Coordinates of C-alpha atoms in Angstrom, one line a residue:
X1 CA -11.2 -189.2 105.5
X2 CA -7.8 -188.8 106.9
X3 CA -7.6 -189.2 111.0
X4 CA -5.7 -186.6 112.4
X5 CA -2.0 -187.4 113.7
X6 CA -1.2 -189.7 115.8
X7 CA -0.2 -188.1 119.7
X8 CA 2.2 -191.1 121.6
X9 CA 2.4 -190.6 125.4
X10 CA 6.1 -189.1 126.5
X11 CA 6.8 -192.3 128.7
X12 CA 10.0 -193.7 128.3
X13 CA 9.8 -197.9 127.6
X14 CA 11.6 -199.6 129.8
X15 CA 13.7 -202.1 128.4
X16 CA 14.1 -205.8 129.7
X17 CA 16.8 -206.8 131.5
X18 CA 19.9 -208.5 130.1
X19 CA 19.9 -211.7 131.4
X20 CA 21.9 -215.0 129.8
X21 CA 18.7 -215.8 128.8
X22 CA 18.3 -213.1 126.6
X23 CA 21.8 -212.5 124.9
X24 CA 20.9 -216.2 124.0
X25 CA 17.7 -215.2 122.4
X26 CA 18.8 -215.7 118.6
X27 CA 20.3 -218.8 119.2
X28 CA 17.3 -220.1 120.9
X29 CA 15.4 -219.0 117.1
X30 CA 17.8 -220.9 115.3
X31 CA 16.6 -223.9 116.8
X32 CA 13.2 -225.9 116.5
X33 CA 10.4 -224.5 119.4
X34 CA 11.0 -226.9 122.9
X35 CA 8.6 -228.8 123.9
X36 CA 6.3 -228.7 126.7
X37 CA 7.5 -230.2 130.2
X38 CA 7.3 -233.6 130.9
X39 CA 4.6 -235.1 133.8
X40 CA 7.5 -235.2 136.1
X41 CA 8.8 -231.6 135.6
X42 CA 5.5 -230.3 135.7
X43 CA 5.1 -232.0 139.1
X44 CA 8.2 -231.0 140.5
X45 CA 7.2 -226.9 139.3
X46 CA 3.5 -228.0 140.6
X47 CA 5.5 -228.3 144.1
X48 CA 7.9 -225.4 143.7
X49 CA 5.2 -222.8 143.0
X50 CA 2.9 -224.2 145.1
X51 CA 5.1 -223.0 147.9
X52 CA 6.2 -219.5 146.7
X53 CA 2.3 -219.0 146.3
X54 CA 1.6 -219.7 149.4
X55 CA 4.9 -217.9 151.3
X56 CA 3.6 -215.1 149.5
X57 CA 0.1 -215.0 149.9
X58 CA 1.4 -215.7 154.2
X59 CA 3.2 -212.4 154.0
X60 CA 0.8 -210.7 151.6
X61 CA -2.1 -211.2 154.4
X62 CA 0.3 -210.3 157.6
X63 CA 1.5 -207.2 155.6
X64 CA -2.0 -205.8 154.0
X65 CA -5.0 -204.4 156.0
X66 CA -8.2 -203.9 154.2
X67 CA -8.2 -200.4 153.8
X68 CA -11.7 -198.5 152.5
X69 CA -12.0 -198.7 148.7
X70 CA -10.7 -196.5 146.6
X71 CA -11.4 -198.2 143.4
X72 CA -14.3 -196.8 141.5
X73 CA -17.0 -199.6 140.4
X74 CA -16.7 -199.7 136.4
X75 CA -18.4 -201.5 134.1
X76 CA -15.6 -204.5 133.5
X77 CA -16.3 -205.1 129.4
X78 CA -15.6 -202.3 126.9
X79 CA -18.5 -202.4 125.4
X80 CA -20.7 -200.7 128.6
X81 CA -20.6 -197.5 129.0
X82 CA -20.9 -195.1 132.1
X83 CA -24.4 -194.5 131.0
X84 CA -25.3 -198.3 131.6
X85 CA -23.4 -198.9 134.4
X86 CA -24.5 -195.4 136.4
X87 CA -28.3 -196.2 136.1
X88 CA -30.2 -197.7 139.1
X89 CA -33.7 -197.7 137.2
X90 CA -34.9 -200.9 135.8
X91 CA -37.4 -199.2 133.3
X92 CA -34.7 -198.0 130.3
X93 CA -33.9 -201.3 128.5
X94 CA -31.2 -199.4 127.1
X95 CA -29.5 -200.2 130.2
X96 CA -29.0 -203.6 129.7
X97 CA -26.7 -203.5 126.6
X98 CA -23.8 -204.8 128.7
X99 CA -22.4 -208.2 129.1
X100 CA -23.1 -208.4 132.5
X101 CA -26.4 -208.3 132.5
X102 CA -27.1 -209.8 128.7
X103 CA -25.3 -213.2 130.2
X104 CA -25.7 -214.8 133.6
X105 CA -22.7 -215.2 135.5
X106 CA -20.9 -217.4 135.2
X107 CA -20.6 -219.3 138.5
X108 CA -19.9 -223.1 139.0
X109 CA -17.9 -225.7 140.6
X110 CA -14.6 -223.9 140.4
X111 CA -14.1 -223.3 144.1
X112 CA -12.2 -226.4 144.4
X113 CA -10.1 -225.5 141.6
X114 CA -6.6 -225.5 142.3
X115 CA -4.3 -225.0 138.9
X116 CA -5.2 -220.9 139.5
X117 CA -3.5 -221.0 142.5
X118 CA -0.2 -222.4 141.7
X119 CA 2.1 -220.0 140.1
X120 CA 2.6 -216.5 141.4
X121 CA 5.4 -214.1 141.2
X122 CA 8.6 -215.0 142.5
X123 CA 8.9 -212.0 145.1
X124 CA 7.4 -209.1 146.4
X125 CA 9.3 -207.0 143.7
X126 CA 8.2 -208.7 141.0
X127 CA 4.1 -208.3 142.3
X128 CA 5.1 -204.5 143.2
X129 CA 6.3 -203.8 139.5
X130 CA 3.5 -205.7 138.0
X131 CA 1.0 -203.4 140.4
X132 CA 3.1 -200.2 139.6
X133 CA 2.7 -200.1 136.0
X134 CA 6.3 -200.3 135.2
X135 CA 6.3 -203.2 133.7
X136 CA 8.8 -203.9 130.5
X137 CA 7.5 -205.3 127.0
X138 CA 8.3 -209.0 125.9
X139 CA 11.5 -209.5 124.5
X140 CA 11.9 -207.4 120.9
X141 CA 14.2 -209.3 119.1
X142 CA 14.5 -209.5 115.3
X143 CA 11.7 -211.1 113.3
X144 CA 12.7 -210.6 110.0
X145 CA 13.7 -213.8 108.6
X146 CA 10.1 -215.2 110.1
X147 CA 7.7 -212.9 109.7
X148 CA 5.9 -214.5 107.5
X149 CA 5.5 -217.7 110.0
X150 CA 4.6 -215.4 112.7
X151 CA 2.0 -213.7 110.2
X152 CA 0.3 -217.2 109.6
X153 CA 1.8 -218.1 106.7
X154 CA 1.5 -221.8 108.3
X155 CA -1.2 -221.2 110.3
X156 CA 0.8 -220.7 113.4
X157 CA 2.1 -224.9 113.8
X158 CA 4.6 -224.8 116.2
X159 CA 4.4 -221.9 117.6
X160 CA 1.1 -221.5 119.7
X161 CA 1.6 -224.5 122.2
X162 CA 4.4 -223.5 123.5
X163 CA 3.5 -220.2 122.6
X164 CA 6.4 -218.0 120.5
X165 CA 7.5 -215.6 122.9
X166 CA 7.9 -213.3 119.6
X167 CA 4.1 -214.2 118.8
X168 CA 3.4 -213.4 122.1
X169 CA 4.2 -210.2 121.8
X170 CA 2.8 -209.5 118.5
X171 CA -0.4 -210.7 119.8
X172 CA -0.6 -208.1 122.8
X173 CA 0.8 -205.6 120.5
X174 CA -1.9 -205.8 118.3
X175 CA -4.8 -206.1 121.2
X176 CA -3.4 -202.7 122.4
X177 CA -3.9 -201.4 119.2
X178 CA -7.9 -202.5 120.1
X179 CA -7.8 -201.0 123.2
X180 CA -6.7 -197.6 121.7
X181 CA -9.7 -197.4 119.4
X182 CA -12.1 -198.4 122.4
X183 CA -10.4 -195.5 124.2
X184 CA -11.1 -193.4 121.2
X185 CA -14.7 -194.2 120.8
X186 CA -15.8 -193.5 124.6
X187 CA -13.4 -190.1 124.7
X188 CA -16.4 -188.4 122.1
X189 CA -18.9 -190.8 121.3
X190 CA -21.2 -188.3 119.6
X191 CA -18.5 -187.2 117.4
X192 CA -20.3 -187.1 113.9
X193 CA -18.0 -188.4 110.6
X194 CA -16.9 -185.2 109.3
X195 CA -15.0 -184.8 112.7
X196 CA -11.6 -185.3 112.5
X197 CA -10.7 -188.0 115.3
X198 CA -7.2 -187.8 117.3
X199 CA -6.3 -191.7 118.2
X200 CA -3.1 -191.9 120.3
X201 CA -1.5 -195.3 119.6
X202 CA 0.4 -196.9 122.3
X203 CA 2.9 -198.4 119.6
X204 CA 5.0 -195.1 118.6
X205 CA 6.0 -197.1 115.1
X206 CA 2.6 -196.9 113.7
X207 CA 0.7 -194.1 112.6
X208 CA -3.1 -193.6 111.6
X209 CA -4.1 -192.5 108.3
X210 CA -7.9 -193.5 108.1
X211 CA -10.6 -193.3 110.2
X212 CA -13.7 -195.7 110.2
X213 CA -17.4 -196.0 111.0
X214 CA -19.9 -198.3 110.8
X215 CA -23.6 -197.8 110.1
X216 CA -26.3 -200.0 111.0
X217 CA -29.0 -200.1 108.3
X218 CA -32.0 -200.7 111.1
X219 CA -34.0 -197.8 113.0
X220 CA -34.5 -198.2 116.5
X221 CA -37.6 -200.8 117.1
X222 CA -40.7 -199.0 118.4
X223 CA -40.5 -201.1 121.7
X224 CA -37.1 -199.5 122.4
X225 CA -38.5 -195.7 121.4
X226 CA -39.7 -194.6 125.2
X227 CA -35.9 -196.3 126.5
X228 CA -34.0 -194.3 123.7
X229 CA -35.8 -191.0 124.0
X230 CA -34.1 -190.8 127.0
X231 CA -30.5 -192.5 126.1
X232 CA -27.6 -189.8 125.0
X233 CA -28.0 -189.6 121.4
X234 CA -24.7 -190.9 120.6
X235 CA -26.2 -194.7 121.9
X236 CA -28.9 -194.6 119.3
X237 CA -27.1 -193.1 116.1
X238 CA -26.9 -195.4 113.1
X239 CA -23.5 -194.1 112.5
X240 CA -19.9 -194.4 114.8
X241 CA -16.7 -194.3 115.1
X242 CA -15.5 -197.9 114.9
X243 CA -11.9 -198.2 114.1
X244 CA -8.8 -197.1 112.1
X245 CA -6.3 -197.6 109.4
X246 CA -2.3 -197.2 110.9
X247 CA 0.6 -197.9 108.7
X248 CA 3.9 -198.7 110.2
X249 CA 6.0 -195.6 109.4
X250 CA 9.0 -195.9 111.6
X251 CA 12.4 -197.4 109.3
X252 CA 14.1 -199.2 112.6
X253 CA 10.4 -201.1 113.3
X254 CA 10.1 -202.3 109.3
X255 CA 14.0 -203.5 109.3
X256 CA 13.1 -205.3 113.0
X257 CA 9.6 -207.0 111.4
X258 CA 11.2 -207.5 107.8
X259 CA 8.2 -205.3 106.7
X260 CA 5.9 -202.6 106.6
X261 CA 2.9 -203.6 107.7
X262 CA -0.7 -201.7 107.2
X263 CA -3.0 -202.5 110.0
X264 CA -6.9 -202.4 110.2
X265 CA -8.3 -202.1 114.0
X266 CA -12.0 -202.6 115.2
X267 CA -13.5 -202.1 118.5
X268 CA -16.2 -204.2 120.1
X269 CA -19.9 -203.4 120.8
X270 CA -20.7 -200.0 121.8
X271 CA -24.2 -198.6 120.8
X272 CA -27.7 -199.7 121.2
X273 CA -28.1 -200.6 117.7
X274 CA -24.9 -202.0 117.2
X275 CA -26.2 -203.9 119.9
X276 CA -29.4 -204.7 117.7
X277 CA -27.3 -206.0 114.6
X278 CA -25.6 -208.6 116.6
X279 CA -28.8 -210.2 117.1
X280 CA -29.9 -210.2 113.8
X281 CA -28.5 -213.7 113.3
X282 CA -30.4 -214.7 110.1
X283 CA -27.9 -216.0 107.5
X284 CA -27.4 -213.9 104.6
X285 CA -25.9 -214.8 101.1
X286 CA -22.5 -213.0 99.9
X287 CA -23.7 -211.3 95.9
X288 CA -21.1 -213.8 94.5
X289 CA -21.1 -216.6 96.7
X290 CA -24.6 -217.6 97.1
X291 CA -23.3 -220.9 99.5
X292 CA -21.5 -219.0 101.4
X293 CA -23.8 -217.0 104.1
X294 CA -23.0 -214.8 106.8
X295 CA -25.2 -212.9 109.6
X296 CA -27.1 -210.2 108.5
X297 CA -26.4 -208.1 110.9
X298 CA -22.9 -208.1 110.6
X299 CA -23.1 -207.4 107.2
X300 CA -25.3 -204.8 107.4
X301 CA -22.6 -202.8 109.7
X302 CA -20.1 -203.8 106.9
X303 CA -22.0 -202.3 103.6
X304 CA -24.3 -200.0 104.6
X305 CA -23.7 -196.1 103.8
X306 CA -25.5 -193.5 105.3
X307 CA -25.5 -191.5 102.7
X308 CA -22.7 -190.0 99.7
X309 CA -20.6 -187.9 102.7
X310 CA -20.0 -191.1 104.5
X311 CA -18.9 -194.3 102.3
X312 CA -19.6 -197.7 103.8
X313 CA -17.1 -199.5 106.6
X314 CA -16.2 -202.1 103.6
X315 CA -15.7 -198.7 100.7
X316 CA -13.4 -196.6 103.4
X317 CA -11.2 -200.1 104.2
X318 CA -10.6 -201.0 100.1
X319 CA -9.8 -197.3 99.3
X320 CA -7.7 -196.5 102.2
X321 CA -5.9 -200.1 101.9
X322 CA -5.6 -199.6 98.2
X323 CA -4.2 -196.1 98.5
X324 CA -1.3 -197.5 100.9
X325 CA -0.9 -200.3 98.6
X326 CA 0.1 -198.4 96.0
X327 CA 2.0 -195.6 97.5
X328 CA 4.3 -198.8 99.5
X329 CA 4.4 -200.3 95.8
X330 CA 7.6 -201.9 95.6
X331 CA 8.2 -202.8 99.4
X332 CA 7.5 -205.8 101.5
X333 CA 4.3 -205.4 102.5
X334 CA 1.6 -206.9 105.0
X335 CA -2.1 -206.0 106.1
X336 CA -2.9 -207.3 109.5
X337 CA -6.4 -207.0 110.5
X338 CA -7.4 -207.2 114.4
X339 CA -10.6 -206.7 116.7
X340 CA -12.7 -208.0 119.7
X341 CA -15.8 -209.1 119.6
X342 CA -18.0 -207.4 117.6
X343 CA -14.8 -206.2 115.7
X344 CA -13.6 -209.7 115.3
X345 CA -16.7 -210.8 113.6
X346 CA -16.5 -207.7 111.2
X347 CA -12.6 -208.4 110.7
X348 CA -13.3 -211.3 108.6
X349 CA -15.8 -209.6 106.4
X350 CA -12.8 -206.9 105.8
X351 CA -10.5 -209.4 104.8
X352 CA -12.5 -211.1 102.7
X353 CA -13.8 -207.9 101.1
X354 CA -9.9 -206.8 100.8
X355 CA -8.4 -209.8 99.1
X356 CA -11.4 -209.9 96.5
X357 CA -11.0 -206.0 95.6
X358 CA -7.1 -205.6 95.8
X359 CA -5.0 -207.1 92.9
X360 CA -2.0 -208.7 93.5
X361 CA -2.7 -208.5 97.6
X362 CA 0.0 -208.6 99.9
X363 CA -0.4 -211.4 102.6
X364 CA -3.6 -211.2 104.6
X365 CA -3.6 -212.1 108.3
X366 CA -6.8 -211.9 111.1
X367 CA -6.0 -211.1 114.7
X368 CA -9.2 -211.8 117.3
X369 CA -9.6 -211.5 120.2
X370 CA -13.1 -212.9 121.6
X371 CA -14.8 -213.4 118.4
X372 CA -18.3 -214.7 117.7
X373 CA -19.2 -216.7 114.4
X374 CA -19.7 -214.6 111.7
X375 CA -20.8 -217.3 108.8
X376 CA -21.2 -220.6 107.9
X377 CA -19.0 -223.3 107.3
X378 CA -18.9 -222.6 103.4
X379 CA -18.4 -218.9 104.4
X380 CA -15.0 -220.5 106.5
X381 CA -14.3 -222.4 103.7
X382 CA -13.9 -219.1 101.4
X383 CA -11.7 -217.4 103.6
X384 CA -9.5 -220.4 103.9
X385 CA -9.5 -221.2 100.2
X386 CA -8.8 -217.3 99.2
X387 CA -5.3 -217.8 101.8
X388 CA -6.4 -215.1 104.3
X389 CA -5.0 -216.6 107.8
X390 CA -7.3 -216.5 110.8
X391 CA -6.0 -216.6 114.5
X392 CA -8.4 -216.4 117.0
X393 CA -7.9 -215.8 120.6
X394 CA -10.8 -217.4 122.6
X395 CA -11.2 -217.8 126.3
X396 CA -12.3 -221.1 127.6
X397 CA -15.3 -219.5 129.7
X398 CA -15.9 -216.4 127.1
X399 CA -19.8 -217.3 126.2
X400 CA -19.6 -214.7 123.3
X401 CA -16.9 -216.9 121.5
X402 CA -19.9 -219.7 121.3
X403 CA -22.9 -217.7 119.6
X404 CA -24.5 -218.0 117.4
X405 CA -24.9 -221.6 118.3
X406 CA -28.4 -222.5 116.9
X407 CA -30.1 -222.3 113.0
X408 CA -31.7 -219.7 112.1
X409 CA -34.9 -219.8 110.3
X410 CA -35.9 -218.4 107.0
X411 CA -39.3 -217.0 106.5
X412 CA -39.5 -214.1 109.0
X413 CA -39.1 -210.8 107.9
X414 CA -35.2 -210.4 107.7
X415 CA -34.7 -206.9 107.5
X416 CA -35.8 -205.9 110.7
X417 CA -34.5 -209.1 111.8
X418 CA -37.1 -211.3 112.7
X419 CA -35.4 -215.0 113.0
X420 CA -36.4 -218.1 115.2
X421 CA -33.8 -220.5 116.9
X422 CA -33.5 -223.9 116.5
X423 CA -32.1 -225.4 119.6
X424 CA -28.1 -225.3 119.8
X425 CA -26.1 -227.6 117.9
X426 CA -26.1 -227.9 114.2
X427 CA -27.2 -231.3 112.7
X428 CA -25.1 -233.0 110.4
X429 CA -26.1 -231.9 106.9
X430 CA -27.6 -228.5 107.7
X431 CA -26.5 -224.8 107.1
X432 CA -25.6 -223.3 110.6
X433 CA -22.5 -221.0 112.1
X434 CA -19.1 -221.9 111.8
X435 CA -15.7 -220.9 113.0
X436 CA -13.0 -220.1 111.0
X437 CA -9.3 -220.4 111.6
X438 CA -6.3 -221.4 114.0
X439 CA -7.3 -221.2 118.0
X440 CA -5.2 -220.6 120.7
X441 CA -7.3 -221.2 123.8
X442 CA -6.7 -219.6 127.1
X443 CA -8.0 -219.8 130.3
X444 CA -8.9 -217.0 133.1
X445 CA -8.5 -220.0 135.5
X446 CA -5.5 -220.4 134.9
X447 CA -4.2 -216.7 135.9
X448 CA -2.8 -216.8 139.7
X449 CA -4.9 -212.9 139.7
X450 CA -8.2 -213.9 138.9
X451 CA -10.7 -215.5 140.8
X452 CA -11.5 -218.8 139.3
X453 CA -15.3 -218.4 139.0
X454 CA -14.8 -214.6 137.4
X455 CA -18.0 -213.7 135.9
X456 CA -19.1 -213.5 131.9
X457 CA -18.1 -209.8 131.7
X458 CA -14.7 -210.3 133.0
X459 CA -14.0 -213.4 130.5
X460 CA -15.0 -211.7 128.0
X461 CA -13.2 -208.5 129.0
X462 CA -10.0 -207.1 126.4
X463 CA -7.6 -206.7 129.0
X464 CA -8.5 -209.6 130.6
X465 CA -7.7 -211.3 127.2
X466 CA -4.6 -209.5 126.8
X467 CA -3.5 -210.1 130.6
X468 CA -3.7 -214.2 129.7
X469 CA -2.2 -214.2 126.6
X470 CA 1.1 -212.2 128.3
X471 CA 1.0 -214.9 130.8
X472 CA -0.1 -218.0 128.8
X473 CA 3.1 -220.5 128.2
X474 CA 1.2 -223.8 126.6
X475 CA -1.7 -225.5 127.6
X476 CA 0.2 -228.2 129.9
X477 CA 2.4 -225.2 131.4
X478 CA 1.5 -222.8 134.3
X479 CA 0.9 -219.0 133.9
X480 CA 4.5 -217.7 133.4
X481 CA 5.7 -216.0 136.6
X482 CA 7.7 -213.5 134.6
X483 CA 4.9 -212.2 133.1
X484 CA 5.3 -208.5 132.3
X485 CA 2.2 -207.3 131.4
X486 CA 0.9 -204.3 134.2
X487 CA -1.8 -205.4 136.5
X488 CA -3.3 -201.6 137.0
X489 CA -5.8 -201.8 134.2
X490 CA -6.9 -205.1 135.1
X491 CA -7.6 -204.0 138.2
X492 CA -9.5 -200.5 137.5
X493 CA -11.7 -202.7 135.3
X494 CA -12.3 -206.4 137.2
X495 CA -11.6 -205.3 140.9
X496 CA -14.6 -207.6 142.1
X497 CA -12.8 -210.1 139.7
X498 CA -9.0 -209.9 141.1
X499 CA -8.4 -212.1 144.2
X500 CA -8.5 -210.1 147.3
X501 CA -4.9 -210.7 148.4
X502 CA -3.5 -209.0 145.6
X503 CA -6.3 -206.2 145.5
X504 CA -5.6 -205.2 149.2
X505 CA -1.6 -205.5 148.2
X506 CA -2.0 -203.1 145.5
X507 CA -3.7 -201.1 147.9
X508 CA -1.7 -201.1 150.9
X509 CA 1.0 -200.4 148.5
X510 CA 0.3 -196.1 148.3
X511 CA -1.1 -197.0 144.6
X512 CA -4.1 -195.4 143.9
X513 CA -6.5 -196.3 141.3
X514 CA -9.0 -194.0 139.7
X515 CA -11.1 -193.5 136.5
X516 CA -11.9 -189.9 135.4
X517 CA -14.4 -189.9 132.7
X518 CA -16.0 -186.8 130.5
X519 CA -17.8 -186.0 127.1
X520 CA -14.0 -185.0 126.0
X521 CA -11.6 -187.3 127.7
X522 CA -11.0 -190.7 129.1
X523 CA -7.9 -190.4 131.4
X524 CA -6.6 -193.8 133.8
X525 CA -4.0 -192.4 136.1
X526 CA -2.1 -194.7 138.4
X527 CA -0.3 -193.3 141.2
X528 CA 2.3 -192.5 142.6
X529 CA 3.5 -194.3 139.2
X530 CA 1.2 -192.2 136.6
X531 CA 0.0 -194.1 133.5
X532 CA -1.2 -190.9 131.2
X533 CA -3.4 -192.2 128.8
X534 CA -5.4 -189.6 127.4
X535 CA -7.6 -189.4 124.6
X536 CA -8.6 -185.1 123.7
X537 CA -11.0 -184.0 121.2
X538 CA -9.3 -180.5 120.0

């Protein structure tokens, strides 16, 4: 089913700087990546920032009051809704689908942590862009005589730790591409399949040609009947909107990337019985590969149809894929594949389900962001062998990135997904989860904004993903200070997350903050800078 056109926002980028630093940029490529700073350096930076943090954070305090609040409480993980976080009654279980409430928080010894409070922005200016939403994209510089390295061909060695400032901004590219489909989903929720579905991309150079939806093969379980009689109907509807198809359409962007590249995009977690699936954790054989086993309820969002109007989420992904495949025949081509949690976990079951179906497939890569195991180690061994390339983005403190962590028992009745856990770790010799693919680990410590002991739902949180890999520099480095990435959604979304000193800043600073939601639009405005980002059913 073809998505309808693609609607880009009328803001103008604005473009970085030009600095000595950049007009050296190509030079800098032509050379092997530097290394990270030497114990010395890094003490003498540890020193230096240490002191613009704390001259800033002295004026910061003399210069902002704590004015009333005029940030809205929001649910801080995609995956909520308004409908969970709005109730105040404790007898709909439907309420607790959300990550706030599904894990404790996390709070430990992190009060005497230090390393988050050492690099902050060099100035005032800098902190009053970043809270402004005028913030300019990573460097765009050429990538065409190594896109392939940058697509995995190598499985990222050399360029994660430091981290590629090209890769870099690939990586938030594509998570922006997963925040567009969230913003899709919760603009009409209820929209059924044979409604067309407007998706505005915040990358101009792609366009959509496919929409997708995912069907869980369950019904609702009788003790959740009295909860969902009174839950909207979109929260308990086997199928949703889940993702799209974009294809890279614009001739400047294929020269820049050295090719066109066809992109798949999943969301998260969303309904009640999406929710149900991901806890149907029994291990379930692939038709071909009898070793290798993934969860059942991630592949019963992958194959199951609800009927002949509505193909299956794997069916829509070969056809569309296969379609573009063909009609690019001749060009260098690349399919990239990219989602957050629950959309990470399904992301490998597409790519495996692509390169198996497509002849002759053009290179294969996996984006994630906050993924959980999706199969077991003979299931990682597949994907490896079959030359798909996995990256997966995993915050240090992100519980979800962790689970399944125990073995699930055969014998129980598996198809409304009756399973039994076997305490956490997987003995040697024994069938259990696995992950799959290159890691680049980040840490929400490690982010001057956030509070060190930020809860489950904020670690876990897209932007909050997005906001450390923009500011993540190598895992003996400090957060970048010249990060560019906007602070306003992080804020909207993990206020009670944000230290105060830069909440009260953005405050005191005449922006204003607000989240307008309805059945037919999702709107964030930022004032008296305005971020437009609107998603209209017409």
């Amino acid at each position: 089913m073809a998505a309808g056109a693609a609607v880009t926002a009328p803001s103008r980028p604005i473009s970085p700087s030009k600095t000595s630093t950049s007009s050296n940029r190509d030079a800098r490529h032509r050379t092997p990546p530097r290394t990270i700073r030497t114990t010395a350096s890094a003490a003498a930076s540890t020193i230096d920032t240490r002191a613009h943090i704390s001259n800033l954070e002295r004026v910061l305090l003399k210069t902002a009051p704590h004015p009333p609040s005029l940030f809205p409480s929001i649910s801080s993980d995609h995956t909520a809704t308004s409908f969970s976080s709005s109730s105040t009654t404790n007898n709909n279980l439907l309420h607790a689908l959300n990550l706030s409430t599904l894990f404790s928080s996390i709070r430990s010894s992190y009060a005497n942590f230090t390393g988050a409070e050492e690099v902050s922005p060099r100035g005032l200016a800098q902190l009053q862009r970043l809270l402004s939403d005028s913030s300019r994209p990573s460097p765009k510089s050429s990538i065409a005589y190594r896109w392939r390295l940058l697509h995995g061909s190598r499985n990222w060695s050399g360029l994660l730790d430091p981290l590629d400032e090209n890769l870099r901004r690939e990586l938030v590219k594509y998570g922006d591409l997963v925040q567009a489909a969230y913003h899709t989903f919760h603009s009409h929720p209820s929209a059924p399949p044979s409604r067309p579905r407007h998706v505005i991309l915040p990358d101009r150079n792609y366009s959509v040609t496919k929409s997708l939806f995912a069907t869980s093969s369950v019904d609702v379980p009788s003790w959740l009947e009295p909860a969902a009689s009174a839950a909207p109907q979109w929260m308990t509807q086997p199928s949703s909107w889940i993702g799209f198809v974009a294809v890279c359409d614009n001739d400047r962007e294929i020269a820049r990337m050295g090719r066109r590249d066809i992109v798949i995009v999943l969301r998260g977690t969303a309904t009640a019985l999406e929710w149900y699936e991901n806890f149907r954790t029994s291990l379930q054989p692939l038709p071909d590969e009898p070793n290798a086993k993934v969860s059942s309820g991630f592949m019963s969002l992958h194959k199951t149809s609800p009927g002949t109007d509505v193909p299956s989420l794997s069916t829509m992904v070969v056809d569309e894929v296969r379609r573009l495949v063909d009609l690019y025949k001749g060009e260098q081509l690349s399919i990239t594949i990219t989602g957050h949690s629950l959309g990470a976990a399904l992301s490998l079951l597409v790519a495996d389900e692509l390169i198996s179906n497509i002849k002759n497939s053009p290179p294969i890569a996996v984006v994630s962001f906050g993924g959980p195991k999706a199969g077991n180690k003979s299931f990682a061994e597949r994907i490896e062998k079959k030359g798909i390339k996995v990256l997966r983005i995993v915050n240090t403190h992100d519980v979800v990135t962790r689970v399944p962590a125990g073995i699930p028992v055969y014998g129980g009745d598996h198809k409304n997904g009756v399973g039994k856990w076997l305490g956490s770790h997987v003995p040697a010799g024994m069938d259990g989860y696995s992950h799959v693919g290159t890691e680049l680990r980040v840490d929400n410590r490690a982010s001057p904004y956030l509070k060190p002991n930020a809860d489950a739902a904020c670690c876990h949180d897209l932007e909050a993903y997005l906001h450390l890999v923009d500011g993540f520099m190598g895992s003996s480095c400090p957060f970048r200070s010249n990060a560019t990435r906007s602070l306003v959604r992080l804020l909207s979304q993990q206020r009670p997350n944000m230290k105060k000193v830069y909440v009260n800043r953005a405050l005191s600073s005449g922006n204003r903050v607000r989240w307008e939601g309805t059945r037919a639009s999702a709107r964030l405005y930022c004032e008296p800078v305005r971020l437009n980002w609107s998603i209209d059913e017409h």
